PDB file of C-alpha atoms and ligand atoms in Angstrom:
ATOM      1  CA  MET A   1       9.549   3.335   6.519  1.00 97.00           C
ATOM      2  CA  LYS A   2       5.788   2.726   6.840  1.00 98.00           C
ATOM      3  CA  PHE A   3       4.275  -0.698   6.612  1.00 98.00           C
ATOM      4  CA  PHE A   4       0.786  -0.968   5.110  1.00 98.00           C
ATOM      5  CA  ILE A   5      -1.212  -4.149   4.844  1.00 98.00           C
ATOM      6  CA  ASP A   6      -2.626  -4.851   1.367  1.00 98.00           C
ATOM      7  CA  THR A   7      -5.879  -6.617   1.998  1.00 98.00           C
ATOM      8  CA  ALA A   8      -9.581  -6.047   2.666  1.00 98.00           C
ATOM      9  CA  ASN A   9      -9.791  -8.981   5.038  1.00 98.00           C
ATOM     10  CA  LEU A  10     -10.829  -7.675   8.480  1.00 98.00           C
ATOM     11  CA  ALA A  11      -9.298 -10.621  10.330  1.00 97.00           C
ATOM     12  CA  GLU A  12      -5.967 -10.229   8.580  1.00 97.00           C
ATOM     13  CA  ILE A  13      -6.011  -6.465   9.248  1.00 97.00           C
ATOM     14  CA  GLU A  14      -6.823  -7.055  13.027  1.00 97.00           C
ATOM     15  CA  GLU A  15      -3.961  -9.674  13.196  1.00 96.00           C
ATOM     16  CA  ALA A  16      -1.535  -7.168  11.490  1.00 96.00           C
ATOM     17  CA  ALA A  17      -2.693  -4.232  13.613  1.00 95.00           C
ATOM     18  CA  ALA A  18      -2.057  -6.358  16.831  1.00 96.00           C
ATOM     19  CA  LEU A  19       1.515  -6.659  15.817  1.00 95.00           C
ATOM     20  CA  GLY A  20       1.879  -2.924  16.465  1.00 95.00           C
ATOM     21  CA  ILE A  21       3.919  -2.251  13.277  1.00 95.00           C
ATOM     22  CA  ILE A  22       1.134  -1.412  10.753  1.00 96.00           C
ATOM     23  CA  ASP A  23       0.720   2.151   9.693  1.00 97.00           C
ATOM     24  CA  GLY A  24      -2.116   1.760   7.209  1.00 98.00           C
ATOM     25  CA  VAL A  25      -4.119  -0.339   4.805  1.00 98.00           C
ATOM     26  CA  THR A  26      -4.463  -0.442   1.003  1.00 98.00           C
ATOM     27  CA  THR A  27      -7.415  -2.105  -0.661  1.00 98.00           C
ATOM     28  CA  ASN A  28      -8.499  -2.400  -4.375  1.00 97.00           C
ATOM     29  CA  PRO A  29     -11.610  -3.584  -6.092  1.00 97.00           C
ATOM     30  CA  SER A  30     -10.215  -7.097  -6.539  1.00 97.00           C
ATOM     31  CA  LEU A  31      -9.371  -7.383  -2.797  1.00 97.00           C
ATOM     32  CA  MET A  32     -12.894  -6.167  -1.952  1.00 97.00           C
ATOM     33  CA  ALA A  33     -14.442  -8.718  -4.272  1.00 96.00           C
ATOM     34  CA  LYS A  34     -12.309 -11.431  -2.771  1.00 97.00           C
ATOM     35  CA  GLU A  35     -14.037 -10.818   0.488  1.00 97.00           C
ATOM     36  CA  GLY A  36     -17.419 -11.243  -1.177  1.00 96.00           C
ATOM     37  CA  ILE A  37     -18.636  -7.721  -0.408  1.00 93.00           C
ATOM     38  CA  LYS A  38     -21.449  -6.752  -2.602  1.00 91.00           C
ATOM     39  CA  GLY A  39     -23.469  -3.617  -3.103  1.00 94.00           C
ATOM     40  CA  GLU A  40     -22.573   0.071  -2.618  1.00 94.00           C
ATOM     41  CA  ALA A  41     -23.798   0.322   1.019  1.00 96.00           C
ATOM     42  CA  ASN A  42     -21.813  -2.878   2.074  1.00 96.00           C
ATOM     43  CA  ILE A  43     -18.660  -1.545   0.326  1.00 97.00           C
ATOM     44  CA  LEU A  44     -18.815   1.728   2.047  1.00 97.00           C
ATOM     45  CA  GLN A  45     -19.561   0.021   5.512  1.00 97.00           C
ATOM     46  CA  HIS A  46     -16.521  -2.258   4.913  1.00 98.00           C
ATOM     47  CA  TYR A  47     -14.282   0.762   4.467  1.00 98.00           C
ATOM     48  CA  ARG A  48     -15.690   2.254   7.666  1.00 97.00           C
ATOM     49  CA  ASP A  49     -14.895  -0.972   9.469  1.00 97.00           C
ATOM     50  CA  ILE A  50     -11.313  -1.095   8.215  1.00 98.00           C
ATOM     51  CA  CYS A  51     -10.870   2.543   9.285  1.00 97.00           C
ATOM     52  CA  LYS A  52     -11.885   1.714  12.839  1.00 96.00           C
ATOM     53  CA  ILE A  53      -9.331  -1.069  13.203  1.00 96.00           C
ATOM     54  CA  VAL A  54      -6.337   0.952  11.829  1.00 95.00           C
ATOM     55  CA  ASP A  55      -4.937   4.199  13.146  1.00 91.00           C
ATOM     56  CA  GLY A  56      -3.448   5.147   9.918  1.00 97.00           C
ATOM     57  CA  ASP A  57      -4.237   5.787   6.243  1.00 98.00           C
ATOM     58  CA  VAL A  58      -6.662   3.417   4.397  1.00 98.00           C
ATOM     59  CA  SER A  59      -6.761   3.596   0.662  1.00 98.00           C
ATOM     60  CA  ALA A  60     -10.219   3.045  -0.911  1.00 98.00           C
ATOM     61  CA  GLU A  61     -10.194   2.983  -4.706  1.00 98.00           C
ATOM     62  CA  VAL A  62     -12.688   4.767  -7.063  1.00 98.00           C
ATOM     63  CA  VAL A  63     -14.117   2.797  -9.832  1.00 98.00           C
ATOM     64  CA  ALA A  64     -15.195   5.780 -12.013  1.00 98.00           C
ATOM     65  CA  THR A  65     -12.891   6.711 -14.803  1.00 98.00           C
ATOM     66  CA  ASP A  66     -14.137  10.065 -15.815  1.00 98.00           C
ATOM     67  CA  PHE A  67     -13.160  13.273 -14.025  1.00 98.00           C
ATOM     68  CA  GLU A  68     -16.603  14.147 -12.655  1.00 98.00           C
ATOM     69  CA  GLY A  69     -17.316  10.519 -11.565  1.00 98.00           C
ATOM     70  CA  ILE A  70     -13.936  10.189  -9.829  1.00 98.00           C
ATOM     71  CA  VAL A  71     -14.437  13.484  -7.988  1.00 98.00           C
ATOM     72  CA  LYS A  72     -17.934  12.521  -6.875  1.00 98.00           C
ATOM     73  CA  GLU A  73     -16.960   8.994  -5.782  1.00 98.00           C
ATOM     74  CA  GLY A  74     -13.707  10.230  -4.192  1.00 98.00           C
ATOM     75  CA  GLU A  75     -15.573  12.917  -2.061  1.00 98.00           C
ATOM     76  CA  GLU A  76     -18.010  10.237  -0.870  1.00 98.00           C
ATOM     77  CA  LEU A  77     -15.159   7.891   0.126  1.00 98.00           C
ATOM     78  CA  ALA A  78     -13.214  10.748   1.880  1.00 98.00           C
ATOM     79  CA  ALA A  79     -16.387  11.566   3.849  1.00 98.00           C
ATOM     80  CA  LEU A  80     -16.427   8.058   5.329  1.00 98.00           C
ATOM     81  CA  ALA A  81     -13.665   8.632   7.870  1.00 97.00           C
ATOM     82  CA  ASP A  82     -10.710  10.979   8.547  1.00 96.00           C
ATOM     83  CA  ASN A  83      -8.104   8.363   7.568  1.00 97.00           C
ATOM     84  CA  ILE A  84      -9.517   7.565   4.068  1.00 98.00           C
ATOM     85  CA  VAL A  85      -7.032   8.100   1.190  1.00 98.00           C
ATOM     86  CA  VAL A  86      -8.788   8.177  -2.240  1.00 98.00           C
ATOM     87  CA  LYS A  87      -7.043   5.697  -4.563  1.00 98.00           C
ATOM     88  CA  VAL A  88      -7.101   7.101  -8.154  1.00 98.00           C
ATOM     89  CA  PRO A  89      -5.841   5.219 -11.355  1.00 98.00           C
ATOM     90  CA  MET A  90      -3.091   6.692 -13.474  1.00 98.00           C
ATOM     91  CA  ILE A  91      -5.189   7.825 -16.334  1.00 98.00           C
ATOM     92  CA  LYS A  92      -5.730  11.327 -17.843  1.00 98.00           C
ATOM     93  CA  ASP A  93      -8.924  12.115 -15.878  1.00 98.00           C
ATOM     94  CA  GLY A  94      -7.294  10.492 -12.805  1.00 98.00           C
ATOM     95  CA  VAL A  95      -4.419  13.012 -12.984  1.00 98.00           C
ATOM     96  CA  LYS A  96      -6.926  15.907 -13.303  1.00 98.00           C
ATOM     97  CA  ALA A  97      -8.833  14.485 -10.289  1.00 98.00           C
ATOM     98  CA  LEU A  98      -5.631  14.133  -8.264  1.00 98.00           C
ATOM     99  CA  SER A  99      -4.888  17.710  -8.845  1.00 98.00           C
ATOM    100  CA  HIS A 100      -8.413  18.645  -7.891  1.00 98.00           C
ATOM    101  CA  PHE A 101      -8.249  16.610  -4.635  1.00 98.00           C
ATOM    102  CA  SER A 102      -4.892  17.993  -3.767  1.00 98.00           C
ATOM    103  CA  LYS A 103      -6.190  21.563  -3.960  1.00 98.00           C
ATOM    104  CA  ASN A 104      -9.213  20.596  -1.846  1.00 98.00           C
ATOM    105  CA  GLY A 105      -7.213  18.836   0.899  1.00 97.00           C
ATOM    106  CA  ILE A 106      -8.276  15.255   0.100  1.00 98.00           C
ATOM    107  CA  ALA A 107      -5.455  12.698   0.492  1.00 98.00           C
ATOM    108  CA  THR A 108      -4.861  10.473  -2.556  1.00 98.00           C
ATOM    109  CA  ASN A 109      -3.039   7.408  -3.708  1.00 98.00           C
ATOM    110  CA  CYS A 110      -2.224   7.279  -7.399  1.00 98.00           C
ATOM    111  CA  THR A 111      -2.428   3.573  -8.335  1.00 98.00           C
ATOM    112  CA  LEU A 112      -1.431   1.331 -11.342  1.00 98.00           C
ATOM    113  CA  VAL A 113       1.886   3.083 -11.792  1.00 98.00           C
ATOM    114  CA  PHE A 114       4.358   1.198 -13.937  1.00 98.00           C
ATOM    115  CA  SER A 115       6.814   3.794 -15.196  1.00 98.00           C
ATOM    116  CA  ALA A 116       8.857   6.819 -13.875  1.00 98.00           C
ATOM    117  CA  GLY A 117       7.043   9.118 -16.206  1.00 98.00           C
ATOM    118  CA  GLN A 118       3.662   8.130 -14.614  1.00 98.00           C
ATOM    119  CA  ALA A 119       5.218   8.725 -11.117  1.00 98.00           C
ATOM    120  CA  LEU A 120       6.386  12.074 -12.255  1.00 98.00           C
ATOM    121  CA  LEU A 121       2.825  13.035 -13.376  1.00 98.00           C
ATOM    122  CA  ALA A 122       1.396  11.859 -10.022  1.00 98.00           C
ATOM    123  CA  ALA A 123       3.739  14.032  -8.121  1.00 98.00           C
ATOM    124  CA  LYS A 124       3.039  17.022 -10.299  1.00 98.00           C
ATOM    125  CA  ALA A 125      -0.660  16.512  -9.662  1.00 98.00           C
ATOM    126  CA  GLY A 126       0.058  16.605  -5.870  1.00 98.00           C
ATOM    127  CA  ALA A 127      -0.734  12.963  -5.045  1.00 98.00           C
ATOM    128  CA  THR A 128      -0.153  12.077  -1.438  1.00 98.00           C
ATOM    129  CA  TYR A 129       1.132   8.607  -2.441  1.00 98.00           C
ATOM    130  CA  VAL A 130       2.195   7.019  -5.672  1.00 98.00           C
ATOM    131  CA  SER A 131       1.946   3.210  -6.018  1.00 98.00           C
ATOM    132  CA  PRO A 132       4.431   1.573  -8.273  1.00 98.00           C
ATOM    133  CA  PHE A 133       3.520  -2.152  -8.752  1.00 98.00           C
ATOM    134  CA  ILE A 134       6.671  -4.101  -8.226  1.00 97.00           C
ATOM    135  CA  GLY A 135       5.454  -7.700  -8.368  1.00 97.00           C
ATOM    136  CA  ARG A 136       3.510  -7.122 -11.607  1.00 98.00           C
ATOM    137  CA  ILE A 137       6.549  -5.655 -13.251  1.00 97.00           C
ATOM    138  CA  ASP A 138       8.666  -8.588 -12.145  1.00 97.00           C
ATOM    139  CA  ASP A 139       5.913 -10.918 -13.532  1.00 96.00           C
ATOM    140  CA  VAL A 140       6.716  -9.614 -17.066  1.00 97.00           C
ATOM    141  CA  THR A 141      10.475 -10.113 -16.501  1.00 95.00           C
ATOM    142  CA  TRP A 142      11.405  -6.437 -15.921  1.00 96.00           C
ATOM    143  CA  ASP A 143      12.886  -5.469 -12.521  1.00 96.00           C
ATOM    144  CA  GLY A 144      10.381  -3.602 -10.353  1.00 97.00           C
ATOM    145  CA  MET A 145      13.175  -2.237  -8.149  1.00 98.00           C
ATOM    146  CA  ASP A 146      14.698  -0.347 -11.116  1.00 98.00           C
ATOM    147  CA  LEU A 147      11.403   1.632 -11.095  1.00 98.00           C
ATOM    148  CA  ILE A 148      11.534   2.235  -7.329  1.00 98.00           C
ATOM    149  CA  ASN A 149      15.081   3.499  -7.774  1.00 98.00           C
ATOM    150  CA  ASP A 150      14.162   5.807 -10.637  1.00 98.00           C
ATOM    151  CA  ILE A 151      11.215   7.300  -8.728  1.00 98.00           C
ATOM    152  CA  VAL A 152      13.376   7.834  -5.575  1.00 98.00           C
ATOM    153  CA  GLU A 153      15.976   9.758  -7.683  1.00 98.00           C
ATOM    154  CA  ILE A 154      13.537  11.827  -9.581  1.00 98.00           C
ATOM    155  CA  TYR A 155      11.514  12.875  -6.567  1.00 98.00           C
ATOM    156  CA  ALA A 156      14.838  13.720  -4.661  1.00 98.00           C
ATOM    157  CA  ASN A 157      15.954  15.808  -7.635  1.00 98.00           C
ATOM    158  CA  TYR A 158      12.985  18.126  -7.263  1.00 98.00           C
ATOM    159  CA  GLY A 159      11.912  17.659  -3.626  1.00 98.00           C
ATOM    160  CA  PHE A 160       8.514  16.331  -4.508  1.00 98.00           C
ATOM    161  CA  GLU A 161       6.566  15.400  -1.313  1.00 98.00           C
ATOM    162  CA  THR A 162       4.547  12.600  -2.858  1.00 98.00           C
ATOM    163  CA  GLN A 163       5.342   9.435  -0.826  1.00 98.00           C
ATOM    164  CA  ILE A 164       6.537   6.369  -2.769  1.00 98.00           C
ATOM    165  CA  LEU A 165       4.263   3.450  -1.782  1.00 98.00           C
ATOM    166  CA  ALA A 166       5.765   0.378  -3.112  1.00 98.00           C
ATOM    167  CA  ALA A 167       2.833  -2.005  -4.028  1.00 98.00           C
ATOM    168  CA  SER A 168       2.348  -5.422  -5.439  1.00 98.00           C
ATOM    169  CA  ILE A 169       4.894  -6.657  -3.036  1.00 97.00           C
ATOM    170  CA  ARG A 170       5.179 -10.505  -3.025  1.00 95.00           C
ATOM    171  CA  ASN A 171       7.831 -11.515  -0.715  1.00 96.00           C
ATOM    172  CA  PRO A 172      10.170 -10.357   2.168  1.00 97.00           C
ATOM    173  CA  LEU A 173      12.952  -9.665  -0.143  1.00 97.00           C
ATOM    174  CA  HIS A 174      10.896  -7.059  -1.986  1.00 97.00           C
ATOM    175  CA  ILE A 175      10.388  -5.348   1.363  1.00 98.00           C
ATOM    176  CA  THR A 176      14.047  -5.148   2.253  1.00 98.00           C
ATOM    177  CA  LYS A 177      15.029  -3.945  -1.261  1.00 98.00           C
ATOM    178  CA  CYS A 178      12.440  -1.260  -1.055  1.00 98.00           C
ATOM    179  CA  ALA A 179      13.935  -0.215   2.198  1.00 98.00           C
ATOM    180  CA  LEU A 180      17.476  -0.154   0.893  1.00 98.00           C
ATOM    181  CA  LEU A 181      16.271   2.110  -2.036  1.00 98.00           C
ATOM    182  CA  GLY A 182      14.392   4.508   0.227  1.00 98.00           C
ATOM    183  CA  ALA A 183      10.723   3.843  -0.684  1.00 98.00           C
ATOM    184  CA  ASP A 184       8.553   5.641   1.973  1.00 98.00           C
ATOM    185  CA  VAL A 185       6.004   2.921   2.320  1.00 98.00           C
ATOM    186  CA  VAL A 186       5.586  -0.803   1.419  1.00 98.00           C
ATOM    187  CA  THR A 187       2.090  -2.366   1.235  1.00 98.00           C
ATOM    188  CA  CYS A 188       2.101  -6.052   1.440  1.00 97.00           C
ATOM    189  CA  PRO A 189       0.185  -9.132   2.411  1.00 96.00           C
ATOM    190  CA  LEU A 190       0.701 -10.184   6.002  1.00 96.00           C
ATOM    191  CA  LYS A 191       2.530 -13.323   4.759  1.00 96.00           C
ATOM    192  CA  ALA A 192       5.326 -11.177   3.254  1.00 97.00           C
ATOM    193  CA  ILE A 193       5.659  -9.125   6.490  1.00 96.00           C
ATOM    194  CA  LEU A 194       5.745 -12.284   8.584  1.00 97.00           C
ATOM    195  CA  GLY A 195       8.437 -13.650   6.265  1.00 97.00           C
ATOM    196  CA  LEU A 196      10.828 -10.938   7.581  1.00 97.00           C
ATOM    197  CA  LEU A 197      10.869 -12.843  10.934  1.00 96.00           C
ATOM    198  CA  LYS A 198      12.363 -15.907   9.497  1.00 96.00           C
ATOM    199  CA  HIS A 199      16.017 -16.947   9.948  1.00 97.00           C
ATOM    200  CA  PRO A 200      17.236 -20.453  10.492  1.00 98.00           C
ATOM    201  CA  LEU A 201      19.940 -19.217  12.914  1.00 98.00           C
ATOM    202  CA  THR A 202      17.186 -17.610  15.015  1.00 98.00           C
ATOM    203  CA  ASP A 203      15.387 -20.854  15.285  1.00 98.00           C
ATOM    204  CA  ILE A 204      18.550 -22.823  16.025  1.00 98.00           C
ATOM    205  CA  GLY A 205      19.757 -20.163  18.586  1.00 98.00           C
ATOM    206  CA  LEU A 206      16.359 -20.170  20.338  1.00 98.00           C
ATOM    207  CA  ALA A 207      16.226 -23.854  20.595  1.00 98.00           C
ATOM    208  CA  LYS A 208      19.684 -23.888  22.300  1.00 98.00           C
ATOM    209  CA  PHE A 209      18.740 -21.123  24.647  1.00 98.00           C
ATOM    210  CA  LEU A 210      15.532 -22.838  25.727  1.00 97.00           C
ATOM    211  CA  ALA A 211      17.421 -26.199  26.181  1.00 97.00           C
ATOM    212  CA  ASP A 212      20.108 -24.528  28.266  1.00 96.00           C
ATOM    213  CA  ALA A 213      17.461 -22.583  30.234  1.00 96.00           C
ATOM    214  CA  LYS A 214      15.982 -25.980  31.310  1.00 95.00           C
ATOM    215  CA  LYS A 215      19.359 -26.864  32.840  1.00 95.00           C
ATOM    216  CA  SER A 216      19.044 -23.740  35.129  1.00 93.00           C
ATOM    217  CA  ARG A 217      15.480 -24.616  35.958  1.00 86.00           C
ATOM    218  CA  PRO A 218      15.525 -28.337  36.845  1.00 76.00           C
TER     219      PRO A 218
HETATM  220  C1  LIG B   1      -1.787  -1.739  -4.318  1.00 72.00           C
HETATM  221  O1  LIG B   1      -2.314  -0.863  -3.763  1.00 72.00           O
HETATM  222  C2  LIG B   1      -2.467  -2.938  -4.888  1.00 72.00           C
HETATM  223  O2  LIG B   1      -3.643  -3.083  -4.063  1.00 72.00           O
HETATM  224  C3  LIG B   1      -1.695  -4.216  -4.745  1.00 72.00           C
HETATM  225  O3  LIG B   1      -0.477  -4.004  -4.095  1.00 72.00           O
HETATM  226  C4  LIG B   1      -1.642  -5.010  -6.021  1.00 72.00           C
HETATM  227  O4  LIG B   1      -0.993  -6.140  -5.728  1.00 72.00           O
HETATM  228  P1  LIG B   1      -1.133  -7.464  -6.697  1.00 72.00           P
HETATM  229  O5  LIG B   1      -0.223  -7.219  -7.932  1.00 72.00           O
HETATM  230  O6  LIG B   1      -0.447  -8.507  -5.848  1.00 72.00           O
HETATM  231  O7  LIG B   1      -2.423  -7.617  -7.103  1.00 72.00           O
END
């Protein structure tokens, strides 16, 4: 299972990369805005900076919503670095663009996916990744994991190669549930990944070992 970090914050990406367990990065326009990045040139430079930190796929999202605009923007983004993945929204022109990019060897991530039908379309269009938004589904009192389960089953039925990138992950339990269901990738804030570390018995056990170690090292 791949771990991506879901942020545009360079310090957080560096901290995650230093752990040695990060396989890529996902960004979106909201995450970029949160970092205060303004202007086309600065946005493109920020993507270049992220790509230099991480030896893995970096999703950069288009903001155009028409086919020609998505293709133009996607080609510009893809030219920034070898590890750029063009993130395209699940809309009609987005599906057309995914298909175009797939035929032209440009890696893609189909974003804003909330149903199995949308995930099926993304796979048919040849998306490299599909991003079901788990947390946002949970927010409206449906179970995001049901969607992961459905997509895993549908893709297995037909041998689709599109990788299931579980997104909008909010906590460590989301990560382990996705792993149990067979999602290919989770993208999460660093906090959710670090949450996997925590177990009270580890803390108690370590305190005891350290206390006993002192006895052997008077
Ligand atoms: C995915 O690629 C998105 O960037 C992200 O996971 C959305 O998460 P949110 O629902 O916490 O904004």
